[in-house]
Coordinates of C-alpha atoms in Angstrom, one line a residue:
M1 CA 22.1 -44.0 9.8
K2 CA 20.8 -41.4 7.2
I3 CA 18.3 -40.3 9.7
I4 CA 20.9 -40.0 12.6
N5 CA 23.2 -37.9 10.1
R6 CA 20.3 -35.7 9.2
I7 CA 19.5 -35.2 12.9
R8 CA 23.1 -34.4 13.5
Q9 CA 23.3 -31.9 10.7
F10 CA 20.0 -30.4 12.1
T11 CA 21.3 -30.0 15.6
D12 CA 24.6 -28.8 14.5
G13 CA 23.0 -26.0 12.3
I14 CA 21.0 -25.0 15.4
L15 CA 23.4 -25.4 18.3
N16 CA 26.7 -24.4 16.8
K17 CA 26.0 -20.8 15.7
D18 CA 27.8 -19.2 18.6
E19 CA 31.4 -18.8 18.5
D20 CA 31.9 -19.1 22.4
P21 CA 32.5 -22.6 23.3
I22 CA 30.9 -22.1 26.7
N23 CA 27.6 -20.7 25.2
R24 CA 27.8 -23.7 22.5
A25 CA 28.0 -26.0 25.6
R26 CA 24.9 -24.4 27.3
F27 CA 22.8 -24.8 23.9
H28 CA 24.1 -28.6 23.6
I29 CA 23.2 -29.2 27.5
L30 CA 19.8 -27.6 27.3
F31 CA 18.8 -29.1 23.8
Y32 CA 19.9 -32.7 24.6
S33 CA 18.6 -32.5 28.3
M34 CA 15.1 -31.4 27.0
V35 CA 15.0 -34.0 24.4
A36 CA 15.7 -36.8 26.8
T37 CA 13.3 -35.3 29.6
L38 CA 10.7 -35.2 26.9
A39 CA 11.1 -38.7 26.1
I40 CA 11.0 -39.9 29.6
T41 CA 8.2 -37.5 30.4
L42 CA 5.9 -39.0 27.7
I43 CA 6.8 -42.6 28.9
L44 CA 5.8 -41.6 32.6
L45 CA 2.8 -39.8 31.5
V46 CA 1.5 -43.1 29.9
A47 CA 2.4 -44.8 33.2
Y48 CA 0.6 -42.2 35.2
I49 CA -2.5 -42.2 33.0
V50 CA -2.8 -46.0 33.8
N51 CA -1.8 -45.9 37.5
G52 CA -2.4 -42.3 38.6
P53 CA -2.2 -40.4 40.8
P54 CA -3.9 -37.2 39.3
L55 CA -1.3 -34.9 41.0
Q56 CA 1.3 -36.5 38.9
L57 CA -0.4 -35.9 35.6
W58 CA -0.9 -32.1 36.7
R59 CA 2.8 -32.0 37.2
L60 CA 3.7 -33.8 34.0
S61 CA 1.4 -31.4 32.1
I62 CA 3.6 -28.4 33.6
V63 CA 7.0 -30.2 32.9
L64 CA 5.9 -30.8 29.1
A65 CA 4.7 -27.1 28.8
A66 CA 8.0 -26.0 30.3
I67 CA 10.0 -28.4 27.9
F68 CA 8.2 -27.3 24.7
T69 CA 8.7 -23.6 25.6
S70 CA 12.3 -24.0 26.3
L71 CA 12.9 -25.8 22.9
Y72 CA 10.9 -23.0 21.2
F73 CA 13.2 -20.3 22.8
L74 CA 16.4 -22.6 22.2
V75 CA 15.6 -23.7 18.5
V76 CA 13.5 -20.9 17.1
R77 CA 14.6 -17.9 18.9
N78 CA 18.3 -19.2 19.2
N79 CA 18.4 -17.8 22.8
Y80 CA 19.4 -20.1 25.6
K81 CA 18.9 -17.8 28.6
P82 CA 15.0 -17.8 28.6
A83 CA 15.1 -21.8 28.2
A84 CA 17.5 -22.0 31.2
H85 CA 15.3 -19.9 33.4
I86 CA 12.2 -21.9 32.4
I87 CA 14.0 -25.2 33.2
V88 CA 15.4 -23.9 36.5
W89 CA 11.8 -22.8 37.4
M90 CA 10.4 -26.1 36.6
L91 CA 12.9 -27.9 38.8
N92 CA 12.1 -25.6 41.6
M93 CA 8.3 -26.6 41.3
L94 CA 9.3 -30.4 41.2
V95 CA 11.1 -29.8 44.6
W96 CA 8.4 -27.6 46.2
T97 CA 5.7 -30.0 45.1
N98 CA 7.8 -33.1 46.2
I99 CA 8.2 -31.8 49.7
F100 CA 4.8 -30.3 50.3
L101 CA 2.3 -31.9 48.2
L102 CA 3.3 -35.4 46.5
I103 CA 5.9 -37.2 48.8
Q104 CA 5.6 -34.6 51.9
A105 CA 9.3 -35.7 52.7
L106 CA 12.8 -35.1 51.6
N107 CA 13.9 -38.0 49.7
I108 CA 16.8 -38.7 47.3
V109 CA 14.9 -37.9 44.1
T110 CA 14.1 -34.4 45.6
I111 CA 17.9 -33.9 46.5
Q112 CA 18.7 -34.7 42.9
Y113 CA 16.3 -32.0 41.7
I114 CA 17.9 -29.5 44.1
I115 CA 21.4 -30.4 42.9
L116 CA 20.1 -30.1 39.3
T117 CA 18.5 -26.8 40.0
I118 CA 21.7 -25.5 41.6
T119 CA 24.0 -27.0 38.7
C120 CA 21.7 -25.5 36.0
S121 CA 21.5 -21.9 37.5
F122 CA 25.2 -21.7 38.0
Y123 CA 26.3 -23.3 34.6
M124 CA 23.6 -22.0 32.4
L125 CA 23.1 -18.6 33.7
S126 CA 25.5 -16.6 36.0
S127 CA 26.8 -16.6 39.6
R128 CA 24.1 -14.0 40.4
H129 CA 21.3 -16.2 39.2
G130 CA 22.9 -19.2 40.8
M131 CA 22.9 -17.5 44.3
V132 CA 19.2 -16.5 43.8
Y133 CA 17.9 -19.8 42.5
S134 CA 19.8 -21.7 45.1
I135 CA 18.2 -19.8 47.9
I136 CA 14.8 -20.3 46.4
V137 CA 15.2 -24.3 46.0
M138 CA 16.5 -24.5 49.7
I139 CA 13.6 -22.5 51.2
P140 CA 11.3 -25.6 51.3
V141 CA 14.1 -27.7 52.7
V142 CA 14.6 -25.1 55.4
I143 CA 10.8 -25.0 56.0
H144 CA 10.6 -29.0 56.1
F145 CA 13.5 -28.9 58.7
I146 CA 11.5 -26.4 60.8
L147 CA 8.3 -28.2 60.7
Q148 CA 9.4 -31.9 60.6
G149 CA 12.8 -31.9 62.1
T150 CA 14.6 -34.9 61.0
N151 CA 11.4 -37.0 60.4
N152 CA 10.2 -38.1 56.7
I153 CA 13.9 -37.8 55.6
Q154 CA 14.5 -40.7 52.9
V155 CA 18.0 -40.3 51.6
F156 CA 18.4 -44.2 50.9
V157 CA 16.5 -46.1 48.6
T158 CA 14.0 -48.5 50.2
P159 CA 13.2 -51.9 49.0
Q160 CA 9.7 -50.7 47.9
Q161 CA 11.2 -47.8 45.8
A162 CA 13.8 -50.1 44.4
S163 CA 11.0 -52.4 42.9
N164 CA 9.0 -49.4 41.5
P165 CA 10.4 -48.9 37.9
V166 CA 9.3 -45.4 37.5
F167 CA 11.0 -44.3 40.7
L168 CA 14.2 -46.1 39.6
S169 CA 13.8 -44.4 36.0
V170 CA 13.5 -41.0 37.6
L171 CA 16.5 -41.7 39.9
L172 CA 18.7 -42.9 37.1
F173 CA 17.9 -40.2 34.6
N174 CA 18.6 -37.6 37.3
F175 CA 21.9 -39.0 37.9
S176 CA 22.5 -39.1 34.2
L177 CA 21.6 -35.6 33.8
I178 CA 23.9 -34.4 36.5
I179 CA 26.9 -36.4 35.0
F180 CA 26.0 -35.1 31.4
I181 CA 25.9 -31.5 32.5
H182 CA 29.1 -31.6 34.3
Y183 CA 30.9 -33.6 31.6
H184 CA 29.6 -31.3 28.8
F185 CA 30.3 -28.0 30.5
L186 CA 33.8 -28.9 31.9
K187 CA 34.6 -30.2 28.3
A188 CA 33.6 -26.7 26.9
F189 CA 35.6 -24.9 29.6
H190 CA 38.7 -26.9 28.6
D191 CA 37.8 -26.1 25.0
A192 CA 37.7 -22.5 25.8
L193 CA 41.0 -22.6 27.7
N194 CA 42.5 -24.2 24.5
K195 CA 41.1 -21.7 22.2
L196 CA 42.5 -19.0 24.5
R197 CA 45.8 -20.6 24.5
T198 CA 45.7 -20.9 20.7
A199 CA 44.7 -17.2 20.5
Q200 CA 47.7 -16.2 22.8
T201 CA 50.0 -18.2 20.6
H202 CA 48.7 -16.7 17.5
E203 CA 48.5 -13.2 19.0
K204 CA 52.3 -13.7 20.1
S205 CA 53.2 -14.7 16.6
L206 CA 51.4 -11.8 15.2
N207 CA 53.2 -9.4 17.8
E208 CA 56.6 -10.8 16.8
R209 CA 55.7 -10.3 13.1
L210 CA 54.5 -6.9 14.0
V211 CA 57.8 -6.0 15.6
V212 CA 59.6 -7.2 12.7
A213 CA 57.3 -5.2 10.3
I214 CA 57.8 -2.1 12.4
K215 CA 61.6 -2.5 12.5
D216 CA 61.4 -3.0 8.6
A217 CA 59.2 0.2 8.2
E218 CA 61.6 2.1 10.5
A219 CA 64.6 1.0 8.5
S220 CA 62.8 1.8 5.3
S221 CA 61.9 5.2 6.7
K222 CA 65.4 5.8 7.7
A223 CA 66.8 4.7 4.4
K224 CA 64.3 7.0 2.7
S225 CA 65.2 9.9 5.0
D226 CA 69.0 9.3 4.7
F227 CA 68.7 9.1 0.8
L228 CA 66.7 12.4 0.8
S229 CA 69.2 14.0 3.0
T230 CA 72.2 12.8 1.1
M231 CA 70.6 13.6 -2.5
S232 CA 69.7 17.0 -1.0
H233 CA 73.3 17.8 0.0
E234 CA 74.8 16.8 -3.2
L235 CA 72.1 18.7 -5.1
R236 CA 72.3 21.8 -2.9
T237 CA 76.2 22.1 -3.0
P238 CA 76.4 22.6 -6.8
L239 CA 73.2 24.7 -6.7
N240 CA 75.0 27.0 -4.3
S241 CA 77.5 27.7 -7.0
V242 CA 74.9 28.2 -9.8
I243 CA 72.6 30.6 -7.7
G244 CA 75.6 32.4 -6.2
L245 CA 77.6 33.0 -9.5
S246 CA 74.4 34.1 -11.3
Y247 CA 74.0 36.6 -8.6
V248 CA 77.5 37.8 -9.1
L249 CA 77.1 38.1 -12.8
L250 CA 73.9 39.7 -12.6
A251 CA 75.3 42.4 -10.2
D252 CA 78.5 42.9 -12.6
N253 CA 76.4 45.1 -15.3
P254 CA 76.0 42.4 -18.0
R255 CA 74.9 43.1 -21.5
K256 CA 71.1 43.1 -22.2
E257 CA 71.0 39.8 -23.8
Q258 CA 73.3 38.4 -21.1
E259 CA 71.2 39.7 -18.4
E260 CA 68.1 37.9 -19.8
N261 CA 69.8 34.8 -20.0
L262 CA 71.2 35.1 -16.5
K263 CA 67.7 35.8 -15.1
V264 CA 66.4 32.8 -16.7
L265 CA 69.4 30.8 -15.3
H266 CA 68.9 32.4 -11.8
F267 CA 65.0 31.7 -11.7
S268 CA 65.5 28.1 -12.9
A269 CA 68.0 27.3 -10.1
G270 CA 65.8 29.0 -7.7
S271 CA 62.9 27.0 -8.9
L272 CA 64.8 23.7 -8.5
L273 CA 65.9 24.7 -5.0
S274 CA 62.4 25.4 -4.0
L275 CA 61.4 22.1 -5.3
I276 CA 64.1 20.3 -3.3
N277 CA 63.0 22.3 -0.2
D278 CA 59.4 21.4 -0.7
I279 CA 60.2 17.7 -0.9
L280 CA 62.5 17.8 2.2
D281 CA 59.8 19.7 4.1
F282 CA 57.1 17.4 3.2
N283 CA 59.2 14.4 4.1
K284 CA 59.9 16.1 7.7
L285 CA 56.2 16.9 8.0
E286 CA 55.1 13.4 7.1
Y287 CA 57.3 11.8 9.8
G288 CA 56.7 14.6 12.4
K289 CA 60.2 15.8 12.5
L290 CA 59.7 19.6 11.7
E291 CA 59.5 21.9 14.7
L292 CA 58.7 25.4 14.8
E293 CA 61.3 27.9 16.0
K294 CA 60.7 30.6 18.6
I295 CA 62.7 33.7 17.5
G296 CA 62.0 37.5 17.3
F297 CA 60.9 38.9 14.0
K298 CA 59.1 42.0 12.7
P299 CA 56.1 41.1 10.7
D300 CA 55.7 44.4 8.9
E301 CA 59.4 43.9 7.6
L302 CA 59.0 40.3 6.8
I303 CA 55.8 40.8 5.0
T304 CA 57.0 43.6 2.9
D305 CA 60.0 41.7 1.8
I306 CA 57.9 38.9 0.8
C307 CA 55.6 41.2 -1.2
A308 CA 58.5 43.0 -3.0
G309 CA 59.6 39.9 -5.0
L310 CA 56.1 38.6 -5.5
K311 CA 55.1 42.1 -6.7
L312 CA 57.5 42.0 -9.6
Q313 CA 56.1 38.6 -10.7
A314 CA 52.6 40.0 -10.6
E315 CA 53.4 43.2 -12.7
E316 CA 55.2 41.0 -15.2
K317 CA 51.9 39.3 -15.8
G318 CA 50.1 42.5 -15.9
L319 CA 48.4 42.0 -12.4
E320 CA 47.6 44.4 -9.7
F321 CA 49.3 43.5 -6.8
T322 CA 48.0 45.1 -3.4
M323 CA 49.3 44.6 0.2
N324 CA 47.0 45.7 3.2
L325 CA 49.1 45.7 6.3
D326 CA 47.6 46.8 9.6
D327 CA 49.2 49.9 11.0
R328 CA 49.3 48.4 14.5
L329 CA 52.1 45.9 13.1
S330 CA 54.5 48.8 12.5
G331 CA 57.7 48.3 14.4
T332 CA 56.1 45.4 16.5
T333 CA 58.4 42.4 17.2
L334 CA 56.8 39.0 17.6
I335 CA 58.1 35.6 18.7
G336 CA 57.6 32.9 16.2
D337 CA 59.0 30.9 13.2
S338 CA 59.4 33.6 10.7
T339 CA 60.8 31.2 8.0
R340 CA 57.6 29.0 8.2
L341 CA 55.4 32.1 8.0
L342 CA 57.4 33.4 4.9
Q343 CA 56.9 29.8 3.4
I344 CA 53.2 29.7 4.0
L345 CA 52.7 33.4 2.6
F346 CA 55.1 32.6 -0.4
N347 CA 53.1 29.5 -1.3
L348 CA 49.8 31.1 -1.1
V349 CA 50.7 34.5 -2.8
G350 CA 52.8 32.6 -5.3
N351 CA 49.8 30.4 -6.3
A352 CA 47.4 33.2 -6.6
V353 CA 50.0 35.1 -9.0
K354 CA 50.5 31.9 -10.7
F355 CA 46.9 31.0 -11.3
T356 CA 45.5 34.4 -12.0
S357 CA 45.9 35.7 -15.7
K358 CA 44.1 38.9 -15.3
G359 CA 42.9 41.1 -12.4
Q360 CA 44.5 41.5 -9.1
V361 CA 46.1 39.7 -6.1
V362 CA 45.5 41.0 -2.6
L363 CA 47.3 40.3 0.6
T364 CA 45.7 41.5 3.6
V365 CA 47.2 41.2 7.4
E366 CA 45.1 42.7 10.2
V367 CA 45.1 42.4 14.1
I368 CA 42.1 40.6 15.1
T369 CA 42.9 40.4 18.8
E370 CA 45.3 42.5 20.7
R371 CA 46.2 41.6 24.4
E372 CA 49.2 42.5 26.5
E373 CA 51.2 39.6 25.5
L374 CA 49.5 37.9 22.6
L375 CA 48.5 39.3 19.2
E376 CA 46.3 37.5 17.0
L377 CA 46.7 38.1 13.1
K378 CA 44.4 37.3 10.3
F379 CA 46.1 36.7 6.9
S380 CA 44.0 36.4 3.7
V381 CA 45.2 36.1 0.1
R382 CA 42.5 37.0 -2.4
D383 CA 42.8 36.7 -6.1
T384 CA 40.7 36.8 -9.4
G385 CA 42.2 33.8 -11.0
I386 CA 40.8 30.5 -12.2
G387 CA 38.9 29.4 -8.8
I388 CA 38.2 26.0 -7.6
S389 CA 35.4 23.9 -8.2
D390 CA 33.4 22.6 -5.1
K391 CA 34.3 18.9 -5.9
H392 CA 38.2 19.8 -6.1
L393 CA 38.4 21.8 -2.8
N394 CA 39.5 18.8 -0.7
V395 CA 41.8 17.5 -3.4
I396 CA 43.9 20.5 -3.6
F397 CA 45.6 19.8 -0.2
E398 CA 46.6 16.3 -1.0
P399 CA 50.4 15.9 -1.6
F400 CA 51.2 15.6 -5.5
S401 CA 47.6 16.6 -6.3
Q402 CA 46.1 19.4 -8.3
A403 CA 42.6 20.4 -9.1
S404 CA 43.0 18.7 -12.5
S405 CA 45.6 17.4 -14.9
N406 CA 45.1 20.4 -17.1
I407 CA 46.4 22.5 -14.2
N408 CA 49.6 20.6 -14.1
R409 CA 50.2 21.0 -17.9
E410 CA 49.3 24.7 -18.1
F411 CA 51.0 26.1 -14.9
G412 CA 53.3 23.3 -13.8
G413 CA 54.2 22.6 -10.3
T414 CA 54.3 19.5 -8.0
G415 CA 51.2 20.1 -6.0
L416 CA 53.1 20.0 -2.6
G417 CA 52.9 23.7 -1.9
L418 CA 49.3 23.6 -0.4
A419 CA 49.9 20.3 1.3
I420 CA 52.9 21.8 3.1
T421 CA 51.1 25.0 3.8
K422 CA 48.1 22.9 5.4
Q423 CA 50.6 20.9 7.7
L424 CA 52.6 24.0 8.7
L425 CA 49.4 25.7 9.6
E426 CA 48.4 22.6 11.8
L427 CA 51.9 23.0 13.6
H428 CA 50.8 26.5 14.4
G429 CA 47.5 25.1 15.8
T430 CA 45.2 26.6 13.2
T431 CA 43.5 25.7 9.9
M432 CA 42.9 27.1 6.4
S433 CA 39.6 28.5 5.2
I434 CA 38.7 28.8 1.6
E435 CA 36.2 30.7 -0.4
S436 CA 36.1 30.2 -4.0
V437 CA 34.1 30.8 -7.1
F438 CA 34.9 28.6 -10.2
G439 CA 36.2 31.0 -12.8
R440 CA 36.0 34.1 -10.8
G441 CA 38.8 33.7 -7.9
T442 CA 39.7 32.3 -4.7
T443 CA 40.4 33.6 -1.1
F444 CA 42.6 31.6 1.4
S445 CA 42.6 33.0 5.1
F446 CA 43.9 31.8 8.3
N447 CA 44.7 33.2 11.9
I448 CA 47.8 32.7 13.8
T449 CA 48.4 34.0 17.4
Y450 CA 51.9 35.2 18.2
Q451 CA 53.5 36.2 21.5
R452 CA 54.7 39.7 21.8
A453 CA 58.8 39.8 22.2
N454 CA 60.1 41.8 25.1
A455 CA 63.5 43.3 25.1
S456 CA 65.5 40.4 26.0
Q457 CA 63.9 38.2 23.3
V458 CA 64.6 40.3 20.3
D459 CA 67.7 39.0 18.4
E460 CA 70.6 41.2 19.1
L461 CA 71.7 41.5 15.4
S462 CA 68.2 42.7 14.5
T463 CA 68.0 45.4 17.0
R464 CA 71.6 46.7 17.0
A465 CA 72.2 46.6 13.1
S466 CA 70.5 49.7 12.5
V467 CA 72.4 50.7 9.4
S468 CA 71.5 49.5 6.0
A469 CA 73.6 46.7 4.8
S470 CA 74.2 48.6 1.5
T471 CA 75.7 51.6 3.4
I472 CA 78.0 49.4 5.8
D473 CA 81.9 49.2 5.1
L474 CA 82.6 45.5 5.4
S475 CA 86.4 45.9 4.7
E476 CA 87.2 46.2 8.3
L477 CA 85.9 42.8 9.0
S478 CA 88.7 40.1 9.6
I479 CA 87.1 37.0 8.2
L480 CA 88.3 33.3 7.8
V481 CA 86.5 31.1 5.3
A482 CA 86.8 27.2 5.9
E483 CA 85.4 25.5 2.8
D484 CA 86.6 22.5 1.0
N485 CA 84.5 22.8 -2.3
A486 CA 86.5 24.6 -5.0
M487 CA 83.4 26.2 -6.7
N488 CA 82.2 27.5 -3.3
I489 CA 85.5 29.0 -2.5
L490 CA 85.4 30.8 -6.0
L491 CA 81.9 32.1 -5.4
I492 CA 82.8 33.4 -1.9
K493 CA 85.8 35.0 -3.3
K494 CA 83.9 36.9 -6.0
L495 CA 81.1 38.0 -3.5
F496 CA 83.9 39.2 -1.1
Q497 CA 85.7 41.1 -3.9
S498 CA 82.4 43.0 -4.9
W499 CA 81.7 43.7 -1.3
G500 CA 85.3 44.8 -0.6
I501 CA 86.2 42.2 1.8
S502 CA 89.7 40.5 1.9
A503 CA 89.6 37.1 3.7
D504 CA 91.8 34.1 4.4
Y505 CA 90.8 30.8 2.9
V506 CA 91.4 27.1 4.2
V507 CA 90.2 23.7 2.8
N508 CA 89.8 21.7 6.0
G509 CA 89.1 21.9 9.7
G510 CA 92.6 21.3 10.8
E511 CA 94.0 24.3 8.8
A512 CA 91.1 26.3 10.2
V513 CA 92.2 25.6 13.8
E514 CA 95.8 26.5 12.9
M515 CA 94.8 29.9 11.4
A516 CA 92.8 30.6 14.3
K517 CA 95.9 30.2 16.5
T518 CA 98.0 32.7 14.4
K519 CA 95.3 35.5 13.9
S520 CA 92.4 36.9 15.6
Y521 CA 89.2 36.8 13.5
D522 CA 86.0 38.7 13.6
V523 CA 83.9 36.1 11.7
I524 CA 84.7 32.5 10.7
L525 CA 82.5 31.0 7.9
M526 CA 82.7 27.2 8.7
D527 CA 81.8 24.6 6.3
I528 CA 80.3 21.6 8.2
H529 CA 81.5 18.7 6.1
M530 CA 85.1 18.9 5.6
P531 CA 88.1 16.3 5.5
I532 CA 90.5 15.9 8.2
M533 CA 88.3 17.6 10.7
D534 CA 84.7 18.7 10.4
G535 CA 83.3 22.1 11.1
Y536 CA 81.9 21.1 14.5
E537 CA 85.1 19.8 15.9
A538 CA 87.1 22.8 14.4
S539 CA 84.8 25.2 16.1
R540 CA 85.3 23.5 19.5
E541 CA 88.9 23.5 19.1
I542 CA 89.1 27.1 18.1
L543 CA 86.9 28.4 20.9
K544 CA 89.1 26.3 23.4
G545 CA 91.8 29.2 23.0
Y546 CA 89.5 31.9 24.1
N547 CA 88.7 32.9 27.7
S548 CA 86.1 35.3 28.9
R549 CA 88.3 38.3 28.4
N550 CA 89.1 37.5 24.7
K551 CA 86.5 38.5 22.1
K552 CA 85.5 35.1 20.6
P553 CA 84.8 35.1 16.6
W554 CA 81.4 35.0 15.3
I555 CA 81.3 31.6 13.9
I556 CA 78.7 31.0 11.2
A557 CA 78.2 27.6 9.9
L558 CA 77.7 27.1 6.1
T559 CA 76.0 23.8 5.3
A560 CA 73.9 22.0 2.8
S561 CA 72.9 19.4 5.4
V562 CA 69.1 19.2 6.2
S563 CA 69.2 16.9 9.0
N564 CA 66.5 17.8 11.6
D565 CA 69.0 18.2 14.6
I566 CA 71.2 20.9 12.7
N567 CA 70.1 23.5 15.2
V568 CA 71.2 21.4 18.2
K569 CA 74.4 20.3 16.7
V570 CA 75.2 23.9 15.9
T571 CA 74.6 25.2 19.5
E572 CA 76.2 22.2 21.0
A573 CA 79.6 22.9 19.2
G574 CA 79.4 26.6 20.2
L575 CA 78.6 28.0 16.8
N576 CA 76.6 31.4 16.7
D577 CA 74.7 31.0 13.6
F578 CA 74.2 28.8 10.4
I579 CA 73.2 29.6 6.9
S580 CA 71.9 26.9 4.8
K581 CA 73.4 26.3 1.3
P582 CA 72.5 27.4 -1.5
F583 CA 72.7 30.7 0.6
N584 CA 71.3 33.9 -0.6
P585 CA 74.2 36.3 -1.1
R586 CA 72.0 39.1 0.2
E587 CA 71.3 37.2 3.5
L588 CA 75.2 36.7 4.0
K589 CA 75.8 40.2 3.3
A590 CA 73.2 41.3 5.8
R591 CA 74.7 39.0 8.5
L592 CA 78.2 40.4 8.0
S593 CA 76.9 44.0 7.8
A594 CA 75.1 43.5 11.2
L595 CA 78.4 42.1 12.6
S596 CA 80.4 45.0 11.1
N597 CA 77.8 47.5 12.7
L598 CA 78.3 45.5 16.1
K599 CA 81.9 45.9 15.8
V600 CA 81.8 49.7 15.2
I601 CA 79.4 50.1 18.1
S602 CA 81.7 47.9 20.3
N603 CA 84.8 49.9 19.2
A604 CA 83.2 53.1 20.0
E605 CA 82.0 52.1 23.6
D606 CA 85.7 50.9 24.2
V607 CA 86.9 54.5 23.1
T608 CA 84.4 56.0 25.4
K609 CA 85.5 54.0 28.3

């Protein structure tokens, strides 16, 4: 039993390496067939040495050589294909020599060899090899029929053959091989099918678990997004009052010590708002929900406005701030997302100012390629700050990461600015290039291609509001404010009082609809989230009362919502514009000034008519 177990362990180690059950079956069939053939060949070799004839000894020598070579490829090289080819050629040799040399007839043993050849070539190799070897093994049969006709065909076993033990041994052995090959291969075929069914069942189970995991991930993602949106709304609403009132108090000629405190308050509130915006933008970018706008803007005015505020920060640190703007951009209007360009430049120039203690910060904007409809701009921000080491160049673009922990302690920040900037540039179809020398400064640069704006694409407010907001009289505007938050109402009242505006106020959408029925308004500032009736529904109801001959009010949504479809909802409800809370009082005044200017122009046109 020990010998049998060791033989079994040896053969299992050799023959079970392939994971494919069909290939394992091929190894098993070839190995056990060759071992059995070797045993019977050795017995026959002794019998033919005693009784002859010499031709049989010659054939058996070839068979032994074929068997040993096959076992070498099978056991040592672990390759069944050469072994199968050798066995099929050996069987072909037996068929040819039987028909033309030894028996010179077609008998039952020769037919067995033919069946074994066809079976082995198809099962052990492939359908192509099976066809080739089947044709080769049938050639001597065809030749035999051509030369001999039906003569010398010995399909049945004669009494003389039945009394010959060698003949009977070969006959029974061949039948056994045929049965063994079919049994083992078909068993492997069924094992393969069972394995396939098991794999399919496992795959189905994995797919079901994957679907559940995806739903859980989507639910988690939605919960995260809803949480951020809700928290943002709750944070931005009180921030609107803090930032707005600090602006009002700063504009009210405070004492020097009060002015310093108010500037600190205003700056801190602005920093908190910037942090909230960065987190929300990063969340939108992470889930691919941020889309670029395509509106008309003037790059020279936008960049000049950005630099005006950042220049003050630089000068407070004793830095030299320089802006180099290509003259060809003067008066040019482009189509693109000005808000995101502002965000990119603000992040880069803001970082340059933050991380530079002495020297200069330079913003350069130049036209690289100028075509009839397209304009390619190159933006570069250079500083003489702390620089970035080579090993940290890739780290700085990772979210919540900075070049080192010392950076965070010394300069602060979340590490989101450059991560957001990188993704915003990818949305524009471009990338950032960096040149930096540690301790000596850094240069960030990128290219963006914009489409030139034609006359119909330029925003009406930006083209017709030619008068400065500070010089326009806003008192002629008839304004309705729909806002349910008492602090926001107080803020707007103070702002309007300083701008000479007298407005009507309501605290829900239902009251706004009723007021709009009794009085014609030029502008309606509509809060979106209100009790009884929200801003969308209220706007729809108000606009129902106007026809093409009436001048509809210009409805501006005031919202702290950060949902991705805010633009779509505003447009579908018929609102003309929206301002996000916390809003910049200067931005609101600029919008109102533009509308007042349009009203003046429209009245002048009516008088002319």
